[in-house]
């Protein structure tokens, strides 16, 4: 295992900016967790909520406060002292109150008034984001064995789509995954969904039924992550190759600092030494390259999803425009034909149903002359 | 239009400023201001769930910065109260948490210790309440980092009025230290004289110490302190003069700018075309006398290269004379010595024209 050892110097594991608000200096994730746990009482990061009475009792005892003062403090600091509306009427929290004085509200009022003039009150992107959020928050498992341990780390990992389309260089489409510190990199790899894993190579106009058995994911299993000078290769299967070797050899002959290798499946996030906010690489299918940014690392909180089985947890996904079938304009294209006498254009895109209806008879016999290739849309994972 | 970040910041600064003016660290005072400003309403009017979260995230991150140095203790207490109130007033559940970075945690602990020592029970109570509600996310960094490089760095604007005055010199150099120093000084002096007495053939001892080090040090610190006090006073005067809200400030600035512009334009159009440069010259001087100069509109005029070299070069007197003599001779022998003044003058005028043109735009 070539994952970097936890360094002895404690201060180097307290993350700090390398470039302000851009990325941090490298630090060891496991030691970072230990630093936090050293500073906190077990109660601070436990998932159990302390009830009010024990809290009051503890507070009074620790600070040697008598009951009278305690009651006074409690009444002063109660939530009622912050209420801005009369007790008997609950305001509608979904609208901006009239005549706001706060600057934020003045602007929000303007926007609200503008929105009221629009025809579509709620767009589907809002709905979708809300939906994803509901899936993630506050899910507790029924059994204790699936419960995440207290003081576990939660990592937020952004995996960016390869910038194969020009637009992607500006909008930075990505998916966001939540991982725990004890996950291995291989588990992250399996959670990343990329359409290049689903591609099928070859011409299948004679045997359209067997096409789905040949997806690239099963053929080409090699992949690697690159973090801080180390290539983490996927070596779980006998057919896996060390595809980072080419780069390492090349770097050697060109006076670059030497890189080392490790196994993806043996490396947990807690063993890594990384910079938060810094772009690293995930490469699979030979040349499908994704940037990977660890945007956040923190201790698990009681309001997070605590069910082990739900991780890696997807919290954000970019939606890509899909290309539809040229016949029905409803379903996403699955077949791509060339030299097709039935098609309005060359090449042409069909969904599975329209493709078969148009190109084969009831017995599944090929009609006419054409070449057909399976097509996987970029938005297949929407 | 301002970004939401800026607006939230101004709102937070407004409530903290009012809290600062009360010169108190009591939660009663804070909650009174909170109610007066109807600060709970800041969460209203966001129908979509993810919008609510995004906004909570933003305002908690903004407020969290006031809990940390370099702000004064009172502002940090205000920041804590603000965080607590915002956290409790979120309109959805589970609420967003306050993010504290590992590197900032020691400041929070120190802050708690200070509050405990000063017996500010409400401060400690509220901090403990937040811990009890599990209101904190213990994170690596205060915000999520996505390698967003900004082409033009916007400096994080610190609110000057909130920052604690430096008191390190006073803390470091106190009476005890001065006494200690003078003792050491005496002992050292005695030791040295005795040493030089013992070995009589030694040359005169090297003098490495200042005789009046201690009084000098003391007066320097006192000077620093009085200077600081003066600055605080003048700052406060400025502040009260300018009014509290930033809107007033900005409108004042706009008025000032408008005044400058109108003056510049007005004068330029009044003058006849042929005499414009003279008119403008007058305008310039009047501008310099007026308060508008302080707005940083006129460029700093450097002395010319010739003047600067004359200042910087110290040539011994003989050489200098010789040099000037040769130039005089050469100039006398040269044909066009007399018009030397003229182009310079022209240049100055044209230069001023350019300057004023720039100003008026």
XYZ file of C-alpha atoms in Angstrom:
743
model
C 0.000 0.000 0.000
C 1.550 3.209 -1.080
C -0.854 5.652 0.468
C 1.048 8.367 2.256
C 1.723 7.867 5.911
C 0.178 10.192 8.458
C 2.817 12.770 9.113
C 4.045 13.277 12.617
C 3.811 17.031 12.563
C 0.370 17.810 13.907
C 0.065 21.339 12.582
C 0.515 20.178 8.987
C -2.781 18.316 9.247
C -4.747 21.398 10.126
C -5.978 22.448 6.714
C -5.130 25.924 5.644
C -5.385 27.831 2.398
C -2.716 27.481 -0.199
C -4.495 30.058 -2.316
C -7.167 31.926 -0.390
C -10.641 30.633 -1.169
C -9.336 28.434 -3.973
C -7.699 25.390 -2.466
C -5.880 24.176 0.630
C -2.459 22.802 1.286
C -2.241 19.012 1.231
C -3.142 17.255 4.462
C -3.783 13.713 5.598
C -7.504 13.115 5.872
C -7.356 10.552 8.671
C -5.115 12.735 10.816
C -7.377 15.677 10.163
C -10.210 13.662 11.668
C -8.077 12.808 14.683
C -7.275 16.477 15.197
C -10.959 17.268 15.395
C -11.752 14.370 17.697
C -8.906 15.442 19.987
C -10.445 18.870 20.376
C -14.047 17.844 20.893
C -15.887 16.089 23.680
C -17.599 12.878 22.552
C -20.942 14.541 23.141
C -20.122 17.276 20.641
C -20.170 15.003 17.620
C -22.486 12.286 18.870
C -25.745 11.723 17.028
C -27.791 11.767 20.227
C -29.466 15.052 21.020
C -29.126 16.114 24.608
C -32.467 16.950 26.174
C -33.046 20.338 27.659
C -33.223 19.420 31.317
C -29.925 17.582 31.434
C -28.377 20.448 29.521
C -29.632 22.980 32.044
C -28.517 20.830 34.942
C -25.057 20.363 33.454
C -24.713 24.030 32.703
C -25.731 25.053 36.189
C -23.326 22.585 37.730
C -20.364 23.468 35.539
C -20.630 27.185 36.074
C -21.990 26.988 39.608
C -25.071 29.014 38.797
C -27.996 28.995 41.186
C -31.490 28.132 40.072
C -32.740 31.704 40.028
C -30.041 33.017 37.708
C -30.448 29.964 35.548
C -34.139 30.643 35.077
C -33.375 34.252 34.240
C -30.794 33.363 31.633
C -33.159 30.830 30.156
C -35.981 33.311 29.793
C -33.684 35.944 28.304
C -32.195 33.591 25.772
C -35.399 31.825 24.844
C -36.661 31.720 21.313
C -39.595 33.961 22.235
C -37.264 36.898 22.683
C -36.453 36.710 18.982
C -39.994 36.579 17.703
C -40.766 39.506 15.435
C -44.510 39.019 15.089
C -47.361 38.967 17.616
C -47.787 35.638 19.333
C -51.269 34.900 18.092
C -50.708 35.373 14.382
C -48.322 33.274 12.392
C -47.058 35.112 9.300
C -46.835 33.477 5.909
C -43.154 32.649 5.544
C -43.356 32.104 1.813
C -43.939 35.737 0.925
C -41.778 38.735 1.621
C -43.478 40.921 4.239
C -44.691 44.357 3.231
C -42.380 47.365 3.496
C -39.201 45.480 4.271
C -36.307 47.455 5.730
C -33.539 44.904 5.375
C -31.552 45.271 2.184
C -31.818 41.586 1.363
C -35.573 41.690 1.638
C -35.912 44.797 -0.494
C -34.137 42.995 -3.299
C -36.086 39.804 -2.740
C -39.344 41.721 -2.848
C -38.393 43.100 -6.240
C -37.661 39.625 -7.498
C -40.860 38.250 -6.071
C -42.883 40.948 -7.780
C -41.127 40.183 -11.021
C -41.771 36.488 -10.684
C -45.442 37.086 -10.148
C -45.598 38.570 -13.637
C -44.181 35.397 -15.184
C -46.419 32.648 -16.459
C -44.577 29.619 -15.083
C -44.626 29.788 -11.316
C -42.309 26.876 -10.619
C -39.823 25.382 -13.015
C -38.940 21.714 -13.208
C -35.356 22.281 -12.179
C -36.561 23.529 -8.815
C -38.704 20.449 -8.463
C -35.851 18.171 -9.366
C -33.430 19.749 -6.913
C -35.976 19.538 -4.138
C -36.525 15.907 -4.940
C -32.846 14.998 -4.798
C -32.550 16.849 -1.531
C -35.376 14.953 0.090
C -33.641 11.729 -0.836
C -30.511 12.730 1.019
C -31.559 14.315 4.254
C -32.053 12.719 7.621
C -32.501 9.106 6.638
C -31.869 6.765 9.524
C -31.511 3.019 9.085
C -33.799 0.622 10.920
C -30.994 -1.568 12.144
C -27.997 -0.488 14.157
C -25.557 -2.422 11.987
C -26.207 -0.134 9.055
C -25.716 2.951 11.156
C -22.687 5.081 10.445
C -20.265 5.348 13.361
C -20.083 8.582 15.301
C -17.177 10.790 14.379
C -17.023 9.416 10.842
C -15.906 11.745 8.078
C -18.171 12.950 5.318
C -16.574 13.973 2.049
C -18.225 15.896 -0.734
C -16.745 14.921 -4.067
C -17.481 16.694 -7.328
C -16.872 14.660 -10.459
C -16.872 16.809 -13.571
C -17.919 15.673 -17.016
C -15.142 15.572 -19.563
C -15.148 18.825 -21.560
C -15.906 17.119 -24.858
C -18.488 19.730 -25.792
C -17.339 23.294 -26.021
C -20.108 24.495 -23.724
C -18.842 22.274 -20.918
C -15.795 24.446 -20.518
C -17.970 27.243 -19.222
C -20.800 25.616 -17.286
C -18.699 22.995 -15.515
C -21.321 20.251 -15.368
C -20.692 17.783 -12.603
C -22.219 15.303 -10.229
C -21.801 15.609 -6.493
C -21.324 12.519 -4.393
C -21.196 12.191 -0.628
C -18.702 9.614 0.590
C -17.554 8.565 4.036
C -13.940 8.420 5.136
C -13.937 4.615 5.228
C -15.006 4.249 1.617
C -12.368 3.036 -0.766
C -11.603 4.770 -4.025
C -12.994 1.761 -5.887
C -16.381 2.485 -4.375
C -16.173 6.029 -5.682
C -15.289 4.624 -9.078
C -18.371 2.408 -9.095
C -20.578 5.314 -8.119
C -19.473 7.526 -10.973
C -21.856 7.137 -13.848
C -20.451 8.106 -17.185
C -21.946 7.298 -20.560
C -18.625 6.208 -22.007
C -18.914 3.111 -19.794
C -22.095 2.182 -21.645
C -20.827 2.576 -25.176
C -21.104 -0.401 -27.477
C -18.663 -0.706 -30.308
C -19.497 -2.377 -33.567
C -22.108 -2.763 -36.253
C -25.199 -4.762 -35.260
C -27.702 -4.410 -38.091
C -27.902 -8.203 -38.474
C -28.179 -9.064 -34.799
C -29.790 -6.142 -32.977
C -30.804 -8.245 -29.993
C -27.353 -9.114 -28.750
C -25.949 -5.594 -28.856
C -26.534 -4.684 -25.183
C -24.280 -7.534 -24.046
C -21.153 -5.778 -25.201
C -20.889 -2.596 -23.189
C -17.470 -1.069 -22.685
C -17.624 -1.291 -18.918
C -17.322 -5.057 -19.113
C -14.641 -5.019 -21.741
C -12.261 -2.385 -20.499
C -12.112 -2.423 -16.747
C -8.935 -0.482 -16.159
C -9.151 2.953 -14.605
C -7.187 5.147 -12.297
C -7.491 8.090 -9.961
C -4.645 10.543 -9.611
C -4.177 12.291 -6.270
C -1.048 14.211 -5.222
C 1.505 12.418 -7.386
C 0.119 8.904 -6.905
C -1.844 6.898 -9.463
C -4.457 4.692 -7.834
C -5.168 1.888 -10.291
C -8.181 -0.337 -10.320
C -6.766 -3.882 -10.108
C -9.801 -5.774 -8.856
C -10.165 -8.008 -11.884
C -7.579 -10.184 -13.615
C -8.088 -8.380 -16.917
C -7.258 -4.992 -15.392
C -4.111 -3.326 -16.585
C -1.981 -0.654 -15.073
C -2.867 2.057 -17.553
C -0.965 4.700 -15.607
C 2.327 3.063 -16.592
C 2.472 4.915 -19.895
C 2.281 8.263 -18.166
C 4.806 7.308 -15.502
C 7.302 6.073 -18.077
C 6.839 9.167 -20.150
C 7.345 11.411 -17.127
C 10.572 9.595 -16.279
C 12.075 10.305 -19.670
C 11.056 13.936 -19.601
C 12.571 15.036 -16.308
C 9.322 15.215 -14.401
C 9.122 14.365 -10.719
C 8.552 10.640 -10.361
C 5.036 9.397 -9.780
C 4.141 6.282 -7.861
C 1.333 3.740 -8.066
C -1.099 2.217 -5.618
C -4.223 0.121 -5.744
C -7.566 1.861 -5.801
C -9.366 -0.872 -3.902
C -6.853 -0.854 -1.029
C -6.990 2.884 -0.474
C -9.568 4.448 1.763
C -10.276 8.164 1.695
C -8.959 8.415 5.238
C -5.552 7.221 4.005
C -5.260 9.891 1.361
C -3.251 13.034 1.549
C -4.959 15.638 -0.607
C -5.714 19.276 -1.091
C -9.317 20.244 -0.608
C -10.638 22.177 -3.573
C -7.864 21.057 -5.884
C -8.657 19.333 -9.194
C -7.462 15.742 -9.544
C -8.057 13.196 -12.249
C -10.211 10.147 -12.841
C -9.481 8.345 -16.082
C -11.308 5.330 -17.467
C -11.985 3.734 -20.843
C -8.476 4.678 -21.806
C -9.062 8.344 -22.402
C -12.298 9.451 -20.769
C -10.924 11.949 -18.298
C -12.914 13.517 -15.479
C -11.740 16.128 -13.058
C -12.379 15.211 -9.437
C -12.514 17.854 -6.726
C -12.961 17.096 -3.054
C -14.874 20.209 -2.106
C -15.501 19.544 1.543
C -14.489 17.282 4.396
C -16.267 17.380 7.731
C -17.426 15.244 10.613
C -20.729 13.455 10.166
C -23.661 15.304 11.647
C -26.810 13.893 13.173
C -28.981 15.472 10.479
C -27.017 13.801 7.674
C -28.111 10.570 6.109
C -26.931 7.949 8.601
C -27.699 4.835 6.623
C -24.488 3.207 5.481
C -26.197 1.467 2.579
C -27.254 4.721 0.926
C -23.686 5.865 0.433
C -22.159 6.917 -1.938
C -24.989 9.362 -2.034
C -25.746 11.416 -5.104
C -26.795 14.956 -4.239
C -26.406 16.814 -7.487
C -26.386 15.862 -11.119
C -26.156 18.015 -14.175
C -28.910 17.503 -16.699
C -27.812 17.197 -20.301
C -30.029 17.811 -23.292
C -30.939 14.520 -24.935
C -31.219 13.752 -28.636
C -34.574 12.288 -29.575
C -35.629 9.693 -32.122
C -36.093 11.100 -35.631
C -39.394 9.274 -36.058
C -41.367 9.699 -32.865
C -39.508 12.684 -31.338
C -40.459 11.303 -27.945
C -37.917 8.725 -26.883
C -34.200 9.128 -26.586
C -32.211 7.819 -29.554
C -30.756 4.329 -29.184
C -29.686 3.418 -32.729
C -27.601 5.254 -35.180
C -27.850 4.220 -38.828
C -25.833 5.053 -41.907
C -26.475 4.318 -45.584
C -30.083 3.839 -44.599
C -32.642 3.889 -47.417
C -35.534 4.416 -44.974
C -33.961 7.287 -43.113
C -34.654 10.969 -43.827
C -31.023 11.822 -43.226
C -27.655 10.190 -43.149
C -26.734 9.429 -40.408
C -30.013 9.134 -38.555
C -31.081 8.478 -34.962
C -33.865 6.103 -33.886
C -35.315 4.932 -30.640
C -35.399 1.184 -30.133
C -39.076 0.781 -30.970
C -39.146 2.883 -34.129
C -35.879 1.318 -35.285
C -37.267 -2.198 -35.113
C -40.638 -1.320 -36.632
C -39.020 0.373 -39.568
C -36.091 -1.909 -40.274
C -37.287 -5.424 -39.453
C -40.345 -7.488 -40.300
C -42.490 -9.336 -37.770
C -40.075 -12.275 -37.687
C -37.128 -9.994 -36.988
C -35.694 -10.317 -40.465
C -33.632 -7.422 -41.694
C -35.276 -5.340 -44.416
C -33.288 -3.369 -46.899
C -29.685 -2.330 -46.742
C -28.223 -0.258 -43.897
C -25.606 -0.176 -41.178
C -26.757 0.171 -37.544
C -24.674 1.152 -34.527
C -25.908 1.284 -30.947
C -26.010 4.846 -29.697
C -25.772 5.963 -26.068
C -27.025 9.436 -25.416
C -25.016 11.781 -23.221
C -28.107 12.347 -21.144
C -28.742 8.669 -20.529
C -28.259 9.171 -16.815
C -30.662 12.090 -16.445
C -27.740 45.286 -8.816
C -25.802 44.161 -5.775
C -25.097 40.522 -5.198
C -27.004 38.778 -2.411
C -23.685 38.301 -0.616
C -23.179 42.038 -0.364
C -26.732 42.702 0.759
C -26.580 40.067 3.449
C -23.297 41.504 4.607
C -24.712 45.002 4.888
C -27.685 43.704 6.843
C -25.466 41.813 9.251
C -23.193 44.793 9.657
C -26.151 47.027 10.310
C -27.419 44.937 13.209
C -23.921 44.545 14.627
C -23.318 48.241 14.316
C -26.452 49.024 16.270
C -25.372 46.477 18.850
C -21.964 48.103 19.046
C -23.484 51.496 19.681
C -25.317 50.126 22.709
C -21.922 49.240 24.217
C -23.230 46.100 25.778
C -22.751 42.369 25.477
C -26.148 41.386 26.885
C -28.440 39.189 24.884
C -31.476 41.243 25.965
C -30.086 44.257 24.143
C -29.331 42.182 21.074
C -32.753 40.568 20.960
C -34.336 44.002 21.298
C -32.445 45.249 18.254
C -33.314 42.019 16.475
C -37.002 42.595 17.101
C -36.777 46.239 16.105
C -35.188 45.319 12.800
C -37.525 42.348 12.341
C -34.512 40.317 11.448
C -36.389 36.993 11.509
C -38.115 38.079 8.342
C -34.870 37.680 6.457
C -35.808 34.036 5.908
C -39.223 34.858 4.491
C -40.237 34.840 0.874
C -38.256 31.854 -0.363
C -40.751 29.262 -1.516
C -38.403 26.602 -2.912
C -36.726 24.374 -0.392
C -33.279 24.443 -1.969
C -33.419 28.225 -2.181
C -34.053 28.379 1.533
C -31.072 26.154 2.183
C -28.854 28.125 -0.097
C -29.793 31.353 1.587
C -29.349 29.927 5.088
C -25.945 28.675 4.068
C -25.013 32.114 2.798
C -26.159 34.091 5.786
C -24.694 31.667 8.318
C -21.351 31.751 6.537
C -21.459 35.521 6.507
C -22.391 35.804 10.163
C -19.801 33.218 11.182
C -16.965 35.513 10.153
C -17.941 37.969 12.904
C -17.393 35.309 15.537
C -13.704 35.143 14.684
C -10.817 37.569 15.016
C -9.781 40.261 14.096
C -13.015 41.689 15.440
C -13.281 43.086 18.933
C -14.792 41.037 21.731
C -18.060 42.913 21.644
C -18.548 42.350 17.933
C -17.704 38.700 18.341
C -20.332 38.402 21.039
C -22.739 40.109 18.634
C -21.653 37.647 15.959
C -22.389 34.744 18.282
C -25.833 36.108 19.130
C -26.493 36.682 15.452
C -25.539 33.096 14.618
C -27.687 31.744 17.416
C -30.687 33.826 16.404
C -30.322 32.991 12.727
C -29.886 29.333 13.504
C -32.992 29.220 15.651
C -35.107 31.224 13.211
C -34.615 29.053 10.140
C -37.960 28.169 8.668
C -37.335 24.554 7.727
C -36.110 21.406 9.325
C -33.528 20.056 9.667
C -31.837 23.453 9.771
C -28.590 24.280 8.048
C -25.565 24.089 10.304
C -22.886 26.602 11.099
C -19.572 25.655 9.562
C -16.469 26.000 11.724
C -13.109 25.147 10.279
C -10.505 23.294 12.274
C -8.111 26.221 12.096
C -10.735 28.556 13.574
C -11.825 26.304 16.397
C -9.091 27.487 18.748
C -10.463 31.027 18.455
C -13.889 29.813 19.463
C -12.431 27.999 22.460
C -10.428 31.047 23.460
C -13.522 33.164 23.078
C -15.470 30.869 25.390
C -12.685 31.056 27.958
C -12.647 34.852 27.820
C -16.402 34.984 28.240
C -16.231 32.609 31.178
C -13.542 34.631 32.888
C -15.520 37.799 32.453
C -18.625 36.026 33.796
C -20.742 36.740 30.743
C -23.129 33.937 31.517
C -25.471 34.621 28.622
C -22.598 34.357 26.136
C -21.481 31.032 27.553
C -25.052 29.800 27.775
C -25.747 30.554 24.149
C -22.531 28.960 22.982
C -23.374 25.843 24.983
C -26.904 25.880 23.598
C -25.540 25.888 20.069
C -23.315 22.948 20.918
C -26.258 21.180 22.492
C -28.407 21.719 19.401
C -25.549 20.286 17.322
C -25.548 23.514 15.380
C -21.976 23.137 14.190
C -20.454 21.274 11.303
C -16.853 20.537 12.136
C -15.212 21.077 8.799
C -11.879 21.362 7.090
C -12.560 24.759 5.541
C -15.155 27.458 6.153
C -16.659 27.136 2.670
C -16.899 24.502 -0.020
C -13.982 24.898 -2.372
C -14.369 24.230 -6.073
C -11.181 25.740 -7.409
C -12.977 28.876 -8.499
C -10.160 31.123 -9.464
C -11.136 34.715 -9.682
C -9.449 36.801 -12.240
C -9.771 39.880 -10.117
C -9.514 39.175 -6.431
C -12.123 40.989 -4.469
C -10.590 41.854 -1.183
C -12.639 40.687 1.765
C -13.878 43.957 3.100
C -13.425 44.076 6.831
C -15.622 46.478 8.682
C -13.081 48.875 10.165
C -15.235 49.941 13.047
C -15.528 46.411 14.352
C -11.861 45.597 14.487
C -10.056 45.461 17.750
C -7.289 48.023 18.202
C -3.846 46.583 18.418
C -2.702 46.562 22.001
C 0.321 44.336 21.751
C 2.916 47.077 22.358
C 1.167 48.105 25.548
C 0.783 44.520 26.655
C 4.367 43.648 25.915
C 6.044 46.679 27.400
C 4.586 47.123 30.845
C 6.000 48.509 34.056
C 7.475 45.235 35.246
C 9.283 44.708 32.010
C 10.706 48.187 32.131
C 11.931 47.659 35.684
C 13.459 44.353 34.745
C 15.142 45.941 31.796
C 16.616 48.765 33.794
C 17.921 46.302 36.386
C 19.621 44.228 33.726
C 20.935 47.386 32.207
C 22.497 48.475 35.503
C 24.009 45.085 36.195
C 25.465 44.941 32.727
C 26.947 48.387 33.083
C 28.512 47.563 36.413
C 29.906 44.313 35.127
C 31.438 46.044 32.191
C 33.102 48.769 34.190
C 34.513 46.186 36.595
C 35.824 44.137 33.693
C 37.514 47.109 32.110
C 39.053 48.032 35.470
C 40.581 44.601 35.866
C 42.386 44.560 32.564
C 43.850 48.009 32.346
C 45.749 47.619 29.131
C 42.528 46.901 27.238
C 41.421 49.570 24.795
C 38.316 51.578 25.537
C 35.366 49.216 25.754
C 32.933 48.950 22.883
C 29.755 50.754 23.689
C 26.902 48.494 22.663
C 24.087 49.742 24.864
C 22.055 52.893 24.740
C 22.155 54.777 27.978
C 18.625 56.072 27.833
C 17.027 52.944 26.427
C 14.337 52.554 29.061
C 12.898 56.058 29.127
C 12.981 56.097 25.324
C 11.084 52.849 25.100
C 8.520 54.071 27.532
C 7.917 57.331 25.766
C 7.583 55.537 22.423
C 4.860 53.288 23.750
C 3.081 56.221 25.310
C 3.325 58.101 22.028
C 1.860 55.134 20.187
C -0.984 54.918 22.645
C -1.895 58.603 22.416
C -1.698 58.446 18.633
C -4.045 55.479 18.640
C -6.491 57.239 20.945
C -6.469 60.288 18.740
C -7.157 58.212 15.689
C -10.071 56.452 17.342
C -11.576 59.790 18.269
C -11.189 61.216 14.805
C -12.598 58.019 13.342
C -15.642 58.278 15.491
C -16.149 61.880 14.518
C -15.953 60.899 10.891
C -18.399 58.143 11.402
C -21.013 60.204 13.201
C -20.632 62.885 10.581
C -21.236 60.513 7.759
C -24.283 58.840 9.163
C -24.876 55.191 9.741
C -26.392 53.693 6.681
C -24.193 52.945 3.736
C -26.825 54.280 1.432
C -26.363 57.747 2.837
C -22.662 57.360 2.470
C -22.873 56.358 -1.118
C -25.328 59.098 -1.968
C -22.989 61.611 -0.373
C -20.185 60.322 -2.459
C -22.330 60.575 -5.539
C -23.205 64.167 -4.685
C -19.580 64.996 -4.238
C -18.728 63.488 -7.570
C -21.560 65.327 -9.238
C -20.352 68.591 -7.724
C -16.864 68.028 -9.032
C -18.131 67.175 -12.446
C -20.478 70.098 -12.735
C -17.762 72.466 -11.636
C -15.353 71.134 -14.192
C -17.854 71.177 -17.030
C -19.332 74.521 -16.111
C -16.035 76.301 -16.051
C -14.869 74.797 -19.278
C -17.921 75.855 -21.237
C -17.985 79.354 -19.824
C -14.547 80.211 -21.042
C -13.842 81.307 -24.561
C -12.198 78.719 -26.684
C -8.931 80.519 -27.038
C -8.561 81.132 -23.343
C -9.761 77.838 -22.140
C -6.423 76.637 -20.875
C -6.104 79.615 -18.528
C -9.554 79.175 -17.196
C -8.863 75.592 -16.537
C -5.721 76.453 -14.700
C -7.708 78.532 -12.252
C -10.178 75.756 -11.901
C -7.450 73.348 -10.996
C -6.150 75.427 -8.157
C -9.576 75.979 -6.731
C -10.150 72.267 -6.911
C -7.004 71.580 -5.038
C -7.989 73.895 -2.264
C -11.418 72.412 -1.952
C -12.330 69.216 -0.211
C -12.852 67.328 -3.435
C -9.162 66.712 -3.627
C -9.409 64.143 -0.884
C -11.612 61.945 -2.979
C -8.524 60.806 -4.784
C -9.427 62.197 -8.170
C -6.389 64.271 -8.898
C -3.362 62.256 -9.723
C -0.312 62.421 -7.563
C 2.090 64.666 -9.411
C 5.642 63.467 -9.214
C 8.479 65.932 -9.420
C 10.218 65.816 -12.758
C 13.078 63.471 -13.461
C 15.539 66.365 -13.383
C 14.458 67.434 -9.933
C 14.584 63.924 -8.659
C 18.080 63.279 -9.965
C 19.245 66.530 -8.480
C 17.871 65.480 -5.157
C 19.208 61.985 -5.257
C 22.640 62.618 -6.680
C 25.070 64.074 -4.213
C 28.032 65.186 -6.179
C 30.836 66.785 -4.241
C 30.826 70.546 -4.605
C 33.863 70.884 -6.865
C 32.646 68.397 -9.349
C 29.216 69.921 -9.355
C 30.550 73.361 -10.084
C 32.640 72.015 -12.862
C 29.701 70.217 -14.307
C 27.478 73.259 -14.280
C 30.277 75.374 -15.675
C 30.744 73.097 -18.622
C 27.076 73.104 -19.330
C 26.950 76.858 -19.091
C 29.756 77.168 -21.550
C 28.263 74.699 -23.850
C 24.969 76.443 -23.618
C 26.449 79.816 -24.302
C 28.198 78.430 -27.327
C 25.105 76.702 -28.484
C 22.865 78.622 -30.817
C 19.399 78.188 -29.409
C 19.800 78.627 -25.706
C 17.106 81.237 -25.244
C 14.031 79.288 -26.349
C 14.846 76.626 -23.785
C 12.093 77.913 -21.547
C 9.418 77.945 -24.136
C 8.794 74.272 -24.873
C 8.729 73.578 -21.197
C 5.921 76.028 -20.717
C 4.010 74.629 -23.622
C 4.425 71.218 -22.274
C 3.032 72.204 -18.922
C -0.041 73.742 -20.430
C -0.795 70.825 -22.643
C -0.228 68.530 -19.763
C -2.778 70.358 -17.673
C -5.224 70.288 -20.501
C -4.943 66.558 -20.631
C -5.360 66.354 -16.915
C -8.498 68.409 -16.838
C -9.918 66.547 -19.766
C -9.443 63.364 -17.845
C -11.081 64.802 -14.794
C -14.105 66.067 -16.557
C -14.852 62.719 -18.117
